[in-house]
Short mmCIF file of C-alpha atoms in Angstrom, two decimals:
data_model
loop_
_atom_site.label_atom_id
_atom_site.label_comp_id
_atom_site.label_asym_id
_atom_site.label_seq_id
_atom_site.Cartn_x
_atom_site.Cartn_y
_atom_site.Cartn_z
CA MET A 1 0.00 0.00 0.00
CA ASN A 2 2.99 2.29 0.15
CA ASP A 3 3.28 2.24 -3.63
CA ARG A 4 1.66 5.47 -4.74
CA THR A 5 0.08 4.24 -7.93
CA THR A 6 -3.41 3.28 -8.91
CA LEU A 7 -5.10 0.04 -9.69
CA ARG A 8 -8.15 1.10 -11.60
CA THR A 9 -10.02 -1.03 -13.97
CA THR A 10 -13.15 -0.20 -15.92
CA PRO A 11 -15.00 -3.31 -16.88
CA THR A 12 -17.70 -2.72 -19.35
CA THR A 13 -21.29 -3.57 -19.47
CA THR A 14 -24.11 -2.83 -21.76
CA GLN A 15 -25.43 0.59 -21.09
CA ALA A 16 -26.91 0.50 -17.64
CA LYS A 17 -25.12 -2.72 -16.97
CA ARG A 18 -21.68 -1.26 -17.38
CA PHE A 19 -21.83 -0.97 -13.71
CA LEU A 20 -20.51 -4.38 -13.40
CA GLY A 21 -17.16 -2.86 -12.96
CA PHE A 22 -17.45 -4.10 -9.48
CA ALA A 23 -18.59 -7.45 -10.74
CA ALA A 24 -15.53 -7.53 -12.82
CA THR A 25 -13.47 -6.41 -9.93
CA LEU A 26 -14.60 -9.17 -7.77
CA SER A 27 -14.41 -11.34 -10.79
CA LEU A 28 -10.75 -10.94 -10.30
CA ALA A 29 -11.32 -11.96 -6.83
CA ALA A 30 -13.30 -14.81 -8.10
CA SER A 31 -11.00 -16.08 -10.69
CA LEU A 32 -8.00 -15.22 -8.75
CA LEU A 33 -9.23 -17.56 -6.17
CA ALA A 34 -11.47 -19.74 -8.15
CA GLY A 35 -8.73 -20.38 -10.58
CA CYS A 36 -6.54 -20.80 -7.64
CA SER A 37 -8.63 -23.53 -6.19
CA ASN A 38 -7.33 -25.89 -8.84
CA SER A 39 -3.70 -24.96 -9.12
CA VAL A 40 -2.27 -25.85 -12.51
CA SER A 41 1.45 -26.30 -12.87
CA THR A 42 3.43 -25.27 -15.93
CA GLY A 43 6.97 -26.30 -16.74
CA SER A 44 8.44 -28.40 -13.93
CA ILE A 45 5.76 -29.70 -11.60
CA ILE A 46 5.63 -28.56 -7.98
CA ALA A 47 4.73 -31.76 -6.17
CA SER A 48 4.20 -30.45 -2.64
CA ALA A 49 0.75 -30.40 -1.07
CA ALA A 50 -1.38 -27.34 -1.79
CA VAL A 51 -2.80 -25.15 0.96
CA ASP A 52 -5.63 -22.62 0.97
CA VAL A 53 -4.34 -19.06 0.62
CA PRO A 54 -6.73 -16.07 0.55
CA VAL A 55 -5.81 -13.64 -2.20
CA LEU A 56 -6.83 -10.00 -1.86
CA ILE A 57 -6.67 -7.12 -4.31
CA THR A 58 -6.11 -3.41 -3.89
CA ASP A 59 -5.70 -0.20 -5.86
CA ALA A 60 -3.02 2.40 -5.34
CA PRO A 61 -3.77 5.90 -6.62
CA ALA A 62 -3.33 7.53 -9.99
CA ASP A 63 -5.16 10.72 -9.19
CA GLN A 64 -6.53 11.58 -12.64
CA LEU A 65 -8.08 8.15 -13.16
CA VAL A 66 -11.55 7.17 -12.00
CA SER A 67 -11.62 3.68 -13.49
CA PHE A 68 -9.11 1.21 -14.93
CA SER A 69 -10.06 -2.24 -16.18
CA LEU A 70 -7.87 -5.00 -17.46
CA THR A 71 -8.37 -8.65 -18.36
CA LEU A 72 -5.96 -10.86 -16.45
CA ASN A 73 -5.19 -13.90 -18.59
CA THR A 74 -2.70 -15.71 -16.34
CA ILE A 75 -0.94 -15.29 -13.00
CA VAL A 76 2.01 -17.65 -12.56
CA LEU A 77 4.21 -18.03 -9.47
CA THR A 78 7.82 -19.22 -9.89
CA ASP A 79 9.68 -20.94 -7.04
CA SER A 80 13.35 -20.74 -6.11
CA ALA A 81 14.10 -23.78 -8.30
CA GLY A 82 12.43 -22.25 -11.36
CA LYS A 83 9.30 -24.40 -11.12
CA THR A 84 5.99 -22.69 -11.80
CA VAL A 85 2.36 -22.89 -10.80
CA SER A 86 -0.60 -21.02 -12.30
CA ILE A 87 -3.10 -19.57 -9.83
CA LEU A 88 -5.58 -18.23 -12.38
CA SER A 89 -7.61 -20.84 -14.22
CA ALA A 90 -9.38 -18.58 -16.71
CA PRO A 91 -9.08 -15.00 -18.03
CA THR A 92 -10.72 -12.56 -15.62
CA THR A 93 -11.58 -8.88 -16.03
CA ILE A 94 -10.79 -6.76 -12.99
CA GLU A 95 -12.03 -3.32 -11.92
CA VAL A 96 -10.29 -1.95 -8.89
CA CYS A 97 -10.58 1.82 -9.09
CA HIS A 98 -13.05 1.71 -6.24
CA LEU A 99 -10.44 -0.13 -4.15
CA ASN A 100 -8.03 2.79 -3.94
CA GLY A 101 -6.92 2.70 -0.33
CA VAL A 102 -8.78 -0.49 0.64
CA GLN A 103 -8.42 -4.22 0.04
CA ALA A 104 -11.07 -6.68 -1.16
CA PRO A 105 -11.19 -10.48 -0.91
CA LEU A 106 -10.68 -12.57 -4.01
CA LEU A 107 -11.47 -15.92 -2.44
CA THR A 108 -9.03 -18.66 -1.58
CA ALA A 109 -6.37 -20.16 -3.85
CA LYS A 110 -4.85 -23.60 -3.47
CA ILE A 111 -1.11 -23.05 -3.78
CA PRO A 112 1.57 -25.74 -3.33
CA GLN A 113 3.69 -25.24 -0.22
CA ASP A 114 6.98 -23.84 -1.46
CA THR A 115 9.16 -20.72 -1.51
CA TYR A 116 8.35 -18.43 -4.43
CA THR A 117 10.54 -15.71 -5.92
CA SER A 118 8.41 -14.04 -8.59
CA ALA A 119 4.97 -13.68 -10.16
CA THR A 120 4.27 -13.23 -13.87
CA PHE A 121 1.06 -11.60 -15.05
CA THR A 122 -0.30 -11.66 -18.61
CA PHE A 123 -3.16 -9.39 -19.61
CA SER A 124 -5.21 -7.77 -22.38
CA ASN A 125 -8.12 -5.40 -23.12
CA PRO A 126 -7.37 -2.36 -20.94
CA GLN A 127 -9.92 0.41 -20.53
CA ILE A 128 -9.44 3.74 -18.82
CA THR A 129 -11.82 6.45 -17.62
CA TYR A 130 -10.26 9.71 -16.49
CA ILE A 131 -11.25 13.30 -15.75
CA ASN A 132 -9.78 15.81 -18.18
CA SER A 133 -8.83 19.40 -17.37
CA ALA A 134 -12.34 20.56 -18.30
CA GLY A 135 -13.87 18.26 -15.67
CA ALA A 136 -15.34 15.85 -18.22
CA ALA A 137 -15.21 12.06 -17.91
CA VAL A 138 -13.26 10.60 -20.82
CA VAL A 139 -13.66 6.90 -21.65
CA ALA A 140 -10.54 5.71 -23.44
CA THR A 141 -9.56 2.45 -25.10
CA PRO A 142 -5.81 2.79 -24.67
CA THR A 143 -2.82 1.32 -26.41
CA LEU A 144 -1.45 -1.71 -24.56
CA ALA A 145 2.34 -1.43 -24.73
CA THR A 146 3.07 -4.94 -23.41
CA THR A 147 1.10 -8.08 -22.61
CA SER A 148 3.09 -9.44 -19.66
CA TYR A 149 4.87 -8.28 -16.53
CA THR A 150 7.09 -10.16 -14.08
CA HIS A 151 7.37 -8.97 -10.50
CA THR A 152 10.43 -10.32 -8.66
CA PHE A 153 9.82 -10.32 -4.92
CA SER A 154 12.20 -8.28 -2.78
CA SER A 155 12.24 -11.28 -0.42
CA PRO A 156 11.10 -14.83 -1.30
CA ILE A 157 7.53 -15.63 -0.21
CA ALA A 158 7.07 -18.91 1.66
CA ILE A 159 3.67 -20.54 1.27
CA SER A 160 2.87 -22.96 4.07
CA ASN A 161 -0.07 -24.24 6.07
CA SER A 162 0.38 -21.26 8.41
CA SER A 163 0.26 -18.67 5.62
CA THR A 164 -2.45 -16.05 5.83
CA SER A 165 -2.95 -14.27 2.50
CA LEU A 166 -1.48 -12.58 -0.55
CA LEU A 167 -2.18 -9.05 -1.78
CA ILE A 168 -2.09 -8.07 -5.47
CA ASP A 169 -1.59 -4.42 -6.36
CA LEU A 170 -1.75 -2.90 -9.86
CA LEU A 171 0.39 0.24 -9.76
CA ALA A 172 -1.46 2.72 -11.92
CA ASN A 173 0.86 5.71 -11.65
CA GLN A 174 3.51 3.51 -13.23
CA SER A 175 1.05 1.78 -15.54
CA VAL A 176 -0.85 4.58 -17.28
CA THR A 177 0.41 7.50 -19.35
CA ILE A 178 -1.97 10.20 -20.64
CA SER A 179 -0.58 12.58 -23.24
CA GLY A 180 -3.22 14.82 -24.77
CA THR A 181 -5.91 12.37 -25.83
CA THR A 182 -3.49 9.44 -26.18
CA VAL A 183 -3.59 6.90 -23.38
CA THR A 184 -0.95 4.18 -23.10
CA VAL A 185 -1.06 1.30 -20.61
CA THR A 186 2.07 -0.56 -19.53
CA PRO A 187 0.81 -2.54 -16.52
CA VAL A 188 3.02 -2.84 -13.46
CA PHE A 189 2.01 -5.23 -10.68
CA ALA A 190 3.19 -6.02 -7.18
CA LEU A 191 2.40 -9.04 -5.05
CA ARG A 192 3.25 -9.44 -1.38
CA PRO A 193 2.26 -11.51 1.64
CA LEU A 194 -0.30 -10.02 3.99
CA SER A 195 0.14 -10.61 7.70
CA ALA A 196 -2.71 -11.65 9.94
CA ALA A 197 -4.27 -8.97 12.13
CA THR A 198 -2.83 -8.85 15.64
CA ALA A 199 -6.15 -7.79 17.18
CA VAL A 200 -9.82 -7.46 16.38
CA PRO A 201 -10.78 -3.83 15.61
CA PRO A 202 -12.43 -2.11 18.58
CA MET A 203 -16.06 -1.05 18.51
CA GLY A 204 -16.48 2.36 16.89
CA GLN A 205 -13.61 1.83 14.48
CA ASN A 206 -14.20 3.68 11.21
CA ALA A 207 -13.74 0.69 8.87
CA THR A 208 -10.73 -1.68 8.76
CA GLY A 209 -9.15 -0.93 5.39
CA MET A 210 -10.56 -4.25 4.14
CA GLU A 211 -14.07 -4.65 2.73
CA GLY A 212 -16.18 -6.78 0.46
CA HIS A 213 -19.57 -6.41 -1.25
CA GLY A 214 -21.92 -9.03 -2.57
CA ALA A 215 -25.25 -10.80 -2.48
CA VAL A 216 -26.00 -13.17 0.37
CA VAL A 217 -25.71 -16.83 -0.57
CA SER A 218 -26.17 -18.25 2.91
CA ALA A 219 -26.00 -17.08 6.51
CA SER A 220 -26.14 -19.38 9.49
CA GLY A 221 -24.36 -19.95 12.78
CA THR A 222 -21.22 -17.82 12.61
CA THR A 223 -20.72 -18.07 8.83
CA LEU A 224 -21.74 -15.66 6.08
CA VAL A 225 -21.22 -16.56 2.42
CA ILE A 226 -21.63 -13.86 -0.22
CA GLN A 227 -21.53 -13.89 -4.00
CA PRO A 228 -19.58 -11.03 -5.58
CA PRO A 229 -20.95 -9.76 -8.90
CA SER A 230 -18.89 -12.47 -10.60
CA GLY A 231 -16.59 -15.29 -9.64
CA PRO A 232 -16.46 -17.57 -6.62
CA THR A 233 -18.19 -16.96 -3.34
CA VAL A 234 -16.46 -15.41 -0.32
CA THR A 235 -16.84 -16.84 3.18
CA PHE A 236 -16.66 -14.70 6.31
CA THR A 237 -16.63 -15.77 9.94
CA THR A 238 -18.42 -13.74 12.61
CA ASN A 239 -18.06 -13.56 16.39
CA SER A 240 -19.72 -11.77 19.29
CA SER A 241 -17.92 -8.52 18.38
CA THR A 242 -19.23 -8.41 14.81
CA VAL A 243 -21.41 -5.30 14.35
CA MET A 244 -24.61 -5.99 12.40
CA GLN A 245 -26.37 -3.01 10.81
CA GLY A 246 -29.85 -3.17 9.32
CA PHE A 247 -30.48 -6.62 10.83
CA THR A 248 -29.98 -8.29 14.20
CA ALA A 249 -28.69 -11.80 13.44
CA LEU A 250 -27.23 -13.73 10.52
CA SER A 251 -30.34 -15.85 10.48
CA GLY A 252 -32.27 -12.70 9.55
CA LEU A 253 -30.48 -12.41 6.20
CA THR A 254 -31.98 -14.00 3.11
CA ALA A 255 -30.41 -15.09 -0.15
CA GLY A 256 -30.00 -12.29 -2.68
CA GLN A 257 -29.84 -9.40 -0.21
CA LEU A 258 -26.90 -7.03 -0.76
CA VAL A 259 -24.39 -6.55 2.03
CA GLU A 260 -21.15 -4.72 2.73
CA VAL A 261 -18.60 -6.39 5.01
CA ASP A 262 -15.63 -4.89 6.85
CA PHE A 263 -13.18 -7.62 7.83
CA THR A 264 -9.69 -8.51 8.99
CA VAL A 265 -7.52 -11.46 8.00
CA GLN A 266 -6.90 -13.74 10.98
CA THR A 267 -4.34 -16.48 11.51
CA GLY A 268 -5.01 -19.41 9.20
CA GLY A 269 -6.46 -17.18 6.49
CA VAL A 270 -9.83 -16.70 8.19
CA LEU A 271 -11.72 -13.58 7.05
CA LEU A 272 -13.27 -12.27 10.27
CA ALA A 273 -16.15 -9.82 9.73
CA SER A 274 -15.97 -6.83 12.05
CA ARG A 275 -19.08 -5.21 10.55
CA ILE A 276 -21.86 -6.36 8.21
CA GLU A 277 -24.27 -3.82 6.76
CA LEU A 278 -27.46 -4.76 4.95
CA GLU A 279 -28.05 -2.35 2.09
CA PRO A 280 -31.44 -0.58 2.20
CA ALA A 281 -34.22 -2.01 0.07
CA PRO A 282 -36.14 0.12 -2.47
CA PRO A 283 -39.85 0.65 -1.77
CA ASN A 284 -42.64 -1.62 -2.94
CA GLY A 285 -40.51 -4.76 -2.86
CA LEU A 286 -38.40 -3.72 -5.86
CA PRO A 287 -35.00 -5.46 -6.22
CA GLN A 288 -31.82 -3.90 -4.82
CA ASN A 289 -29.44 -2.46 -7.39
CA LEU A 290 -26.37 -0.68 -6.09
CA ILE A 291 -24.31 1.86 -8.07
CA SER A 292 -21.28 3.50 -6.53
CA GLY A 293 -18.78 6.09 -7.75
CA PRO A 294 -17.82 9.76 -7.91
CA VAL A 295 -20.34 12.50 -8.70
CA THR A 296 -19.38 14.57 -11.76
CA SER A 297 -22.12 17.22 -11.77
CA VAL A 298 -25.17 18.19 -9.73
CA SER A 299 -28.42 19.85 -10.76
CA ILE A 300 -30.94 18.62 -8.18
CA PRO A 301 -33.22 16.74 -8.61
CA THR A 302 -30.66 15.05 -10.88
CA PHE A 303 -26.94 14.43 -10.80
CA LYS A 304 -24.38 12.55 -12.86
CA MET A 305 -21.95 9.97 -11.51
CA ILE A 306 -19.31 7.61 -12.83
CA ALA A 307 -20.10 3.99 -12.04
CA THR A 308 -17.06 2.24 -10.60
CA GLN A 309 -18.88 -0.71 -9.06
CA GLY A 310 -22.32 -2.24 -9.10
CA LEU A 311 -24.41 -5.07 -7.71
CA GLY A 312 -27.92 -6.33 -8.26
CA PRO A 313 -30.11 -8.11 -10.81
CA SER A 314 -29.99 -5.19 -13.27
CA MET A 315 -26.23 -5.56 -13.55
CA GLY A 316 -25.64 -7.69 -16.63
CA PRO A 317 -22.58 -9.55 -17.94
CA VAL A 318 -19.47 -7.58 -18.82
CA SER A 319 -19.32 -6.58 -22.48
CA ALA A 320 -16.95 -4.69 -24.72
CA THR A 321 -18.53 -1.28 -24.43
CA ALA A 322 -19.02 0.52 -21.15
CA VAL A 323 -21.37 3.18 -20.00
CA THR A 324 -19.36 4.95 -17.33
CA VAL A 325 -21.59 7.96 -16.63
CA PHE A 326 -25.04 7.49 -15.09
CA ASN A 327 -27.79 10.09 -14.89
CA VAL A 328 -29.41 9.73 -11.47
CA THR A 329 -32.85 11.11 -10.73
CA THR A 330 -33.94 11.85 -7.16
CA SER A 331 -37.27 12.91 -5.66
CA SER A 332 -38.63 14.18 -2.35
CA SER A 333 -38.87 10.56 -1.20
CA THR A 334 -35.20 9.80 -1.92
CA ALA A 335 -33.36 9.19 1.37
CA PHE A 336 -29.94 10.88 1.72
CA ALA A 337 -27.69 9.44 4.45
CA ILE A 338 -24.12 9.02 5.67
CA THR A 339 -22.80 5.46 5.55
CA ARG A 340 -23.18 3.53 8.79
CA GLN A 341 -19.66 2.20 8.26
CA PHE A 342 -18.32 5.13 10.29
CA GLY A 343 -18.88 4.55 13.98
CA SER A 344 -17.28 7.79 15.16
CA LEU A 345 -18.32 11.19 13.83
CA SER A 346 -18.71 13.05 17.12
CA GLY A 347 -16.59 15.86 18.56
CA LEU A 348 -15.82 17.44 15.21
CA PRO A 349 -15.57 21.25 14.87
CA PHE A 350 -18.28 21.05 12.19
CA THR A 351 -21.56 19.18 11.92
CA PRO A 352 -21.17 16.32 9.42
CA SER A 353 -24.19 16.29 7.13
CA PHE A 354 -25.20 15.03 3.71
CA SER A 355 -28.31 16.09 1.80
CA PRO A 356 -29.44 17.25 -1.65
CA THR A 357 -28.38 20.79 -0.67
CA ASN A 358 -24.73 19.94 -0.05
CA LEU A 359 -24.16 17.16 -2.57
CA VAL A 360 -21.37 18.34 -4.89
CA ALA A 361 -19.19 17.09 -7.71
CA GLY A 362 -16.20 15.12 -6.47
CA GLN A 363 -17.95 13.33 -3.61
CA THR A 364 -18.34 9.57 -3.87
CA VAL A 365 -21.81 8.12 -3.31
CA GLY A 366 -23.63 4.81 -3.31
CA VAL A 367 -27.05 4.78 -4.99
CA ILE A 368 -29.75 2.21 -4.38
CA ALA A 369 -31.69 2.37 -7.64
CA SER A 370 -35.35 1.44 -7.71
CA SER A 371 -35.08 1.27 -11.49
CA ILE A 372 -32.38 1.41 -14.16
CA SER A 373 -32.98 2.11 -17.83
CA GLY A 374 -29.97 2.47 -20.08
CA ASN A 375 -27.66 4.87 -18.26
CA THR A 376 -30.48 6.44 -16.22
CA ALA A 377 -31.15 5.39 -12.63
CA THR A 378 -33.96 6.38 -10.27
CA ALA A 379 -32.61 6.65 -6.73
CA SER A 380 -34.47 5.50 -3.63
CA ASN A 381 -31.37 6.02 -1.46
CA VAL A 382 -28.20 8.10 -1.89
CA THR A 383 -25.45 7.46 0.65
CA LEU A 384 -22.18 9.31 1.19
CA VAL A 385 -19.44 6.65 1.15
CA PRO A 386 -15.67 6.70 1.71
CA GLN A 387 -13.21 7.73 -0.99
CA THR A 388 -9.46 8.14 -1.15
CA LEU A 389 -7.61 11.44 -1.62
CA SER A 390 -3.89 11.85 -2.21
CA GLY A 391 -1.66 14.83 -1.64
CA THR A 392 0.96 16.50 0.52
CA VAL A 393 0.42 17.42 4.17
CA THR A 394 1.21 21.13 4.44
CA ALA A 395 0.09 21.69 8.05
CA LYS A 396 -0.81 19.67 11.15
CA ALA A 397 -2.79 20.70 14.24
CA THR A 398 -5.12 19.20 16.84
CA SER A 399 -8.79 19.77 17.63
CA GLY A 400 -10.35 17.92 20.55
CA GLY A 401 -9.58 14.26 20.03
CA TYR A 402 -8.63 14.73 16.38
CA ASN A 403 -5.37 15.27 14.53
CA VAL A 404 -6.08 17.81 11.80
CA TYR A 405 -4.11 17.80 8.55
CA THR A 406 -4.20 20.27 5.70
CA LEU A 407 -3.92 18.07 2.62
CA THR A 408 -2.83 19.88 -0.53
CA LEU A 409 -4.25 17.84 -3.37
CA ALA A 410 -2.09 16.30 -6.06
CA SER A 411 -1.97 18.30 -9.28
CA GLY A 412 -4.55 17.10 -11.80
CA SER A 413 -6.42 14.91 -9.33
CA ALA A 414 -9.94 14.02 -10.37
CA PHE A 415 -11.36 15.31 -7.09
CA ALA A 416 -9.59 18.67 -7.43
CA THR A 417 -10.81 19.08 -10.99
CA LEU A 418 -14.41 18.12 -10.20
CA SER A 419 -14.75 20.04 -6.94
CA GLY A 420 -12.51 23.03 -7.63
CA ALA A 421 -10.74 22.46 -4.29
CA THR A 422 -6.98 22.71 -3.88
CA THR A 423 -6.89 21.60 -0.23
CA VAL A 424 -8.98 19.38 2.06
CA THR A 425 -8.90 19.42 5.86
CA VAL A 426 -8.50 15.83 7.09
CA TYR A 427 -9.49 14.68 10.58
CA THR A 428 -8.06 11.50 12.09
CA SER A 429 -8.68 10.04 15.54
CA SER A 430 -8.33 6.82 17.50
CA ALA A 431 -11.09 5.47 15.24
CA THR A 432 -8.85 5.90 12.18
CA VAL A 433 -7.00 2.77 11.07
CA PRO A 434 -3.27 3.45 10.53
CA MET A 435 -1.81 1.30 7.77
CA ALA A 436 1.81 2.43 8.08
CA THR A 437 4.16 2.79 11.02
CA ASN A 438 5.68 6.23 10.46
CA ALA A 439 3.90 9.25 11.86
CA ILE A 440 2.36 11.63 9.34
CA ALA A 441 3.93 15.07 9.47
CA ALA A 442 4.11 18.25 7.41
CA GLY A 443 5.76 17.38 4.11
CA SER A 444 4.45 13.80 4.06
CA ASN A 445 2.93 12.59 0.79
CA VAL A 446 -0.04 10.50 1.84
CA ARG A 447 -3.38 8.94 1.05
CA PHE A 448 -6.40 9.19 3.32
CA ASN A 449 -9.58 7.17 2.89
CA GLY A 450 -12.74 8.59 4.42
CA LEU A 451 -15.92 10.62 4.09
CA VAL A 452 -15.67 13.97 2.31
CA PHE A 453 -18.08 16.65 3.54
CA ASN A 454 -18.95 19.83 1.67
CA LEU A 455 -18.63 22.70 4.18
CA GLY A 456 -19.69 25.35 1.66
CA GLY A 457 -17.71 28.21 0.20
CA GLY A 458 -15.43 25.82 -1.65
CA LYS A 459 -14.21 24.19 1.59
CA PHE A 460 -14.11 20.46 2.23
CA ALA A 461 -13.37 18.25 5.23
CA MET A 462 -12.61 14.55 5.34
CA VAL A 463 -13.12 12.31 8.36
CA ALA A 464 -10.61 9.53 7.73
CA GLY A 465 -11.47 5.88 8.20
CA CYS A 466 -7.95 4.76 7.37
CA SER A 467 -4.63 6.12 6.20
CA PRO A 468 -3.43 3.60 3.60
CA ASP A 469 0.12 4.91 3.31
CA GLY A 470 1.20 6.99 6.21
CA ASP A 471 4.40 8.29 4.68
CA PRO A 472 4.84 6.36 1.38
CA ARG A 473 8.60 6.75 1.58
CA ILE A 474 8.83 4.04 4.26
#
């Protein structure tokens, strides 16, 4: 997560269904792990017994991009003796723009116990969506400069029956070049082991830095199984500390309902849910369809947004042409709310609020659509959700129980272009998850993931749920 680059993929769907970016994203998860469940060796055979290894995926920032999709054709690990094993059984399209600053599960791969020294990725069909200097969303089919990339690990990675998980990162700042209207993609990947959490997050924690979305497959006892938009299912374990929002017990969930899960990776590769939120249902028994992404323009009762992930029965299979911009219609019955993911928003020097009157371009929202037609959605619920901002800390202070940072935004960032802001005031507290060991100070180049509030007069504040980098130089 200290690599300051972006993993953004823009899977495509037929008009309204383009939203399956998220499907595609978790398709990566799916295939990454599904394919992994039947490890296939190439070259010399690795004969050792295979063990289950959760594989996660993340996105590091390329500030101008809002989506980046790529079809992964193969992922091959090479051991210290030059033997290889494939952990991807079939080509899989990934979309990870929405994962900037967070990590999502990809399921569990069966990988032979061994010591590995490198990973080779092959890929095709990139797609990019970015915000140009005029604030317009540009959907590009870029030139792919190469079709493979080998990442040699800085230290060999030992896979054993005590392993926890692996994290894949597509480094967008190094992968994407935009010159005028010409976009070139030269994908750069990283892969590293992910240590198990040393403790369960305390109550009131604003997220964990790890989250998954999907439709409920089954829920009983202490086990929740969800189906991402595509690919294999993901299994979470719950305990007495798991926070349940919108329902009171796993037995109250039914197949097909949409949920969001915050989790941590525990010893043995267990994905322990710290929070499970049931997405609100549209009125009159209509199906849940979720669209999430940044807002590009607002003219209430309508606004436009770029779809970076989507779930629900109206989300169709990924196709070759994407609709990235949705026109969203609201009404007096549309509910505006702040995500329940954040357990601590008290003691701030401003009143955090979100409504049609302070919705602005640049904020990221989740929309529960009661209907979708083409690229038009009718919203029953609009929720302010976390997003990631990058920049340089130019000042640090304290206010009550918060550290307060002045974050000067990176030049050309999509948020800066859409909102017109050059700085954002960021608030962190004991509820903020640190994801690096060095303290953040003036001069640090960092990412913060959290809720962005419009304070009016061109001023914005973020309440951070996690700080993915700390100082990226460490």
